[in-house]
Amino acid sequence: GVTALLPAFARDILHVGASGLGLLRGAPAVGALGAALMFTVVPMRTRVGTKMLVAVAIYGVAIACFGLSRWLPLSLALLVVLGWADMVSVYVRQSLLQLTTPNSMRGRVSSISTLSVSASNELGEAESGLLAAVMGPVPAVVTGGLCAVAVCLLWNAWFPELRATDRFPTRSPE
């Protein structure tokens, strides 16, 4: 949901105007592109579950730190880190989803996954806007980042098999 609040950060907190907002909006994509390029050179082979959880924690910390930043270069760097961490998480989640779902159910499972991700993005932006209206944009973003870290820690505790996932399956179950 932090992207929904970037206009407020550009105008009221970082005081960088429309051109700064453009940089803020593009920074996560730079990080995601960096992660994608990294995977073309150094594919993820081991400890995929742990790496995904660490990436989600980094994502949450980057959001919280972005919320506290008042300096454009630092804010941009944190958004690049956020985009990188998000791409790592998506890469692992989508790979595990595709490789562990039986062929006969892959389309249905992928559809539900896509719907859930799309809905969570929209709901996250609505939640961020509501929290920003109630408590201000900085506490809303910091709280959102800390909640992402908390959920990561909960998933780590509740789903040890996820953390224990070492490698991507070589073929789908059937």
XYZ file of C-alpha atoms in Angstrom:
174
model
C 0.000 0.000 0.000
C 2.964 2.393 0.221
C 2.622 3.259 -3.476
C -0.800 4.801 -2.831
C 0.847 7.259 -0.439
C 3.784 8.229 -2.655
C 2.058 11.443 -3.839
C 1.706 12.575 -0.214
C 5.350 11.733 0.466
C 6.514 13.583 -2.659
C 4.496 16.704 -1.852
C 4.339 16.954 1.944
C 7.276 14.999 3.362
C 10.098 14.944 0.822
C 9.024 18.189 -0.928
C 10.138 16.968 -4.355
C 7.061 17.683 -6.482
C 5.925 15.838 -9.573
C 9.384 14.993 -10.897
C 10.326 13.496 -7.517
C 7.084 11.528 -7.517
C 8.059 10.052 -10.874
C 11.376 8.932 -9.419
C 9.641 7.467 -6.366
C 7.158 5.565 -8.544
C 9.930 4.140 -10.733
C 12.348 3.116 -7.979
C 10.639 -0.186 -7.026
C 10.704 -1.244 -10.690
C 14.458 -0.609 -10.790
C 14.872 -2.947 -7.808
C 12.619 -5.589 -9.342
C 14.537 -5.418 -12.618
C 17.788 -5.796 -10.693
C 16.518 -8.919 -8.959
C 15.238 -10.376 -12.241
C 18.597 -9.762 -13.902
C 20.353 -11.257 -10.886
C 18.344 -14.463 -11.309
C 19.439 -14.756 -14.934
C 23.073 -14.820 -13.808
C 22.788 -16.445 -10.367
C 19.718 -18.702 -10.203
C 18.330 -19.482 -6.784
C 19.088 -23.124 -6.087
C 19.005 -23.750 -2.333
C 17.220 -22.549 0.806
C 14.417 -21.061 -1.285
C 11.926 -20.973 1.597
C 14.287 -19.167 3.929
C 15.297 -16.734 1.188
C 11.659 -15.920 0.504
C 10.954 -15.229 4.169
C 14.079 -13.079 4.478
C 13.031 -11.153 1.360
C 9.601 -10.453 2.870
C 11.248 -9.232 6.081
C 13.590 -6.985 4.078
C 10.551 -5.677 2.183
C 8.829 -4.755 5.451
C 11.931 -3.118 6.935
C 12.461 -1.131 3.706
C 8.858 0.125 3.877
C 9.195 1.152 7.528
C 12.515 2.914 6.898
C 11.086 4.646 3.817
C 8.318 5.993 6.016
C 10.902 7.556 8.321
C 13.164 8.964 5.591
C 13.178 12.684 4.832
C 15.937 12.574 2.197
C 15.115 11.753 -1.426
C 18.265 9.701 -2.222
C 17.687 7.487 0.834
C 13.992 7.172 0.033
C 14.807 6.121 -3.530
C 17.367 3.572 -2.333
C 14.841 2.094 0.091
C 12.233 1.810 -2.664
C 14.802 0.069 -4.889
C 15.459 -2.401 -2.038
C 11.699 -2.830 -1.593
C 11.293 -3.654 -5.305
C 14.217 -6.089 -5.206
C 12.850 -7.886 -2.138
C 9.349 -8.036 -3.610
C 10.672 -9.610 -6.813
C 12.598 -12.251 -4.836
C 9.458 -13.081 -2.862
C 7.265 -13.233 -5.973
C 9.829 -15.357 -7.807
C 9.916 -17.957 -5.041
C 6.158 -17.938 -4.393
C 5.200 -18.250 -8.047
C 7.830 -20.895 -8.751
C 6.711 -23.004 -5.793
C 3.071 -22.544 -6.774
C 3.684 -23.683 -10.344
C 6.023 -26.539 -9.476
C 4.091 -28.031 -6.552
C 0.575 -27.863 -7.982
C -0.618 -30.923 -9.923
C -1.075 -30.287 -13.647
C -4.824 -30.915 -13.443
C -5.271 -28.105 -10.905
C -2.603 -25.607 -11.969
C -4.943 -23.271 -13.871
C -7.434 -23.036 -11.026
C -4.759 -22.576 -8.367
C -2.969 -19.952 -10.469
C -6.249 -18.088 -10.987
C -6.959 -17.969 -7.266
C -3.387 -16.864 -6.594
C -3.613 -14.062 -9.164
C -6.968 -12.943 -7.772
C -5.606 -12.944 -4.218
C -2.494 -10.968 -5.137
C -4.478 -8.422 -7.165
C -7.073 -7.991 -4.441
C -4.451 -7.711 -1.720
C -2.681 -4.919 -3.622
C -5.904 -2.951 -3.976
C -6.974 -3.610 -0.393
C -3.496 -2.666 0.830
C -3.739 0.680 -0.922
C -7.210 1.312 0.520
C -5.980 0.345 3.996
C -2.957 2.630 3.661
C -5.168 5.519 2.583
C -7.533 4.939 5.506
C -4.682 4.707 8.009
C -3.056 7.809 6.520
C -6.313 9.714 6.926
C -6.540 8.637 10.561
C -2.919 8.807 11.715
C -0.991 10.496 8.922
C 1.089 9.049 6.075
C 4.301 8.478 8.037
C 2.766 6.358 10.832
C 0.638 4.525 8.250
C 3.680 3.514 6.181
C 5.836 2.641 9.186
C 3.001 0.566 10.669
C 2.498 -1.211 7.346
C 6.169 -2.123 7.127
C 6.259 -3.394 10.684
C 3.107 -5.434 10.069
C 4.775 -7.051 7.038
C 7.705 -8.060 9.246
C 5.300 -9.380 11.912
C 3.399 -11.479 9.359
C 6.719 -12.825 8.071
C 7.696 -13.862 11.595
C 4.299 -15.494 12.134
C 4.547 -17.428 8.855
C 8.037 -18.503 9.825
C 6.651 -19.939 13.084
C 3.340 -21.322 11.760
C 4.670 -22.882 8.548
C 8.080 -24.412 9.316
C 7.801 -26.529 6.160
C 7.981 -23.326 4.128
C 11.175 -22.246 5.859
C 12.534 -25.799 5.429
C 11.934 -25.817 1.658
C 15.429 -26.169 0.274
C 14.978 -26.461 -3.483
C 12.390 -25.952 -6.158
C 10.867 -29.265 -7.267
C 12.271 -30.438 -10.584
C 8.835 -31.393 -11.904
C 5.204 -31.033 -10.969
C 3.450 -33.717 -8.913
C 0.841 -35.814 -10.652
